[in-house]
Amino acid sequence: MKKILVFDTTLRDGEQSPGVALNVHEKLEIARQLARLNVDIIEAGFPIASPGDAEAVKAVAREIKGPAICALARAKEKDIEVAWESIRYAETPIIHTFIATSDIHLKHKLRLSREQALEQAVWAVKKAKSFTPYVEFSAEDATRSSWEYLVQVYSAVIEAGATTINIPDTVGYITPLEMKELIEYLLKNVKGVEKVTISVHCHNDLGLAVANSLLAIQGGATQVECTINGIGERAGNAALEEIVMALHVRGEFFQAQTDINYQEIYRTSRLVSQLTGMLVQPNKAVVGDNAFAHESGIHQDGVLKERLTYEIMDARLIGRQEKVLVLGKHSGRHAFAKKLEELGYHLSEEELNKAFARFKQLADQKKHITEADLETIVSEEITKQEEIYQLDFVHVCSGNNILPTATVRLKAADGQTLEGVATGVGPVDAAYKAISKMLGISPDLVNFTLQSISGGTEALGEVLVRIFGDEKVYVGRGSSQDVVVASVMAYLSAINKMAQEKKLNPQKDYQES
Ligand SMILES: [Zn+2]
């Protein structure tokens, strides 16, 4: 069986999903879990994009052992230097450099001739190679580029030292059979292609990303670039879990396998969903809530008699277990810490203490604490940044025949106490207005979701907000059995991130691959 390398780009392309913004701590949590999942390569970010991105890539490169760590760089000197600075301490550092090759991109975006782009690609690969032996080159928008030109470019970059050539379907345009043909064509015509890894990077604009990746493997590709839950630019990337399980379930057919640790798939999916705030649709293949649920009586009857009648995969194989009561109010700190480890979280002492205090508080009020409750509490602690403003109290007055009013008091990190009162169309609106007024800011509330974490009227409510201020989106989350309190905590967590970011000053001059 042919071994397929799994190149995970959740932290780079996935992080470029609209509305997603991960901080260093969150990226590290995900990287640790990707290492347990046993991916071959982690693309940790695009260091030139912002100082925060560079810092996150550095942290991942220093800590994560096992997978190779990759950083993205345009075919520009500064990009490549910054990428190298970010990954130089990794066990296996890969610089991934790219330039567009389609006439549409060359003409309208880069304003370069084909000859100039080729020259720049060769220069960039040589530059990257001067830092590390591992260099990946991508011809951006390859699937809309001339095949003859691609042969020239890939042959030249291999001669310049590229060890992986990537064929991105940047805009999700190609169809499966064409993809297979393209890979076969490149394998036949590119000089030196037998010495390098052949990679594909498929986007899901037409819902074909996984199919295109699988057909590329059939055509001879040896690496797939993908993300957990298929998150990414626009309609997203090929979903890691779908490719991996297709190769597993239909191994005989594909004659290819990955080294993924299947047991970690479900946990990774949950962690990424929690930390990015990108919910997984219930009918999502492999990791959706309904992926192993049988509704029809005939199906249920069949599965009870023999699971194989209606299931092609065993849910337990990917680490999905019955959601049982895990901990109760008498559980100790040790059991709590161990359960979190099982769920894929690694908390600092301070975070653990805070999370444990929240757990105890919840356990006093709620009989059954589920894994989902724990995940909610913990991901909230992890996503929190330095609390520049802390909620002291919120008091609301609302009803159907009253003007909703909120009084909020915050404690600032400098010891100051801030207080504000406002009215609004409802208690959340009033509380948000009170906070904005006292801080003298007016971010746009782009998105607000409230979901109940388990059944019952006493359930934990989780609020996820996205605010837009200072030309950037900030995600905040908060949970409480009181939905107004959860809403205020979510808003404050986003505002704290915004206040924190003001200390950094990110550059914005970059494009995505
Ligand atoms: Zn992409």
PDB file of N, CA, C and O and ligand atoms in Angstrom, residues 12-13 201 203 237 513, ligand 1:
ATOM      1  N   ARG A  12      -3.552  27.372   9.181  1.00  0.00           N
ATOM      2  CA  ARG A  12      -3.238  28.413   8.199  1.00  0.00           C
ATOM      3  C   ARG A  12      -4.471  28.686   7.327  1.00  0.00           C
ATOM      4  O   ARG A  12      -5.158  29.675   7.522  1.00  0.00           O
ATOM      5  N   ASP A  13      -4.800  27.775   6.427  1.00  0.00           N
ATOM      6  CA  ASP A  13      -5.965  28.001   5.571  1.00  0.00           C
ATOM      7  C   ASP A  13      -7.252  27.995   6.401  1.00  0.00           C
ATOM      8  O   ASP A  13      -8.150  28.809   6.188  1.00  0.00           O
ATOM      9  N   HIS A 201      -3.955  20.447  -3.063  1.00  0.00           N
ATOM     10  CA  HIS A 201      -4.587  21.340  -2.078  1.00  0.00           C
ATOM     11  C   HIS A 201      -5.914  21.756  -2.699  1.00  0.00           C
ATOM     12  O   HIS A 201      -5.955  22.599  -3.582  1.00  0.00           O
ATOM     13  N   HIS A 203      -9.916  23.051  -2.825  1.00  0.00           N
ATOM     14  CA  HIS A 203     -10.960  23.848  -2.171  1.00  0.00           C
ATOM     15  C   HIS A 203     -12.337  23.340  -2.574  1.00  0.00           C
ATOM     16  O   HIS A 203     -12.510  22.690  -3.596  1.00  0.00           O
ATOM     17  N   ASN A 237     -11.759  23.835   2.722  1.00  0.00           N
ATOM     18  CA  ASN A 237     -10.782  22.925   2.124  1.00  0.00           C
ATOM     19  C   ASN A 237     -11.322  21.502   2.158  1.00  0.00           C
ATOM     20  O   ASN A 237     -12.374  21.246   2.732  1.00  0.00           O
ATOM     21  N   SER A 513      -3.186  31.932  -0.280  1.00  0.00           N
ATOM     22  CA  SER A 513      -2.990  30.951  -1.354  1.00  0.00           C
ATOM     23  C   SER A 513      -4.219  30.082  -1.445  1.00  0.00           C
ATOM     24  O   SER A 513      -4.807  29.773  -0.438  1.00  0.00           O
TER      25      SER A 513
HETATM   26 ZN    ZN B   1      -6.135  27.247   0.200  1.00  0.00          ZN
END
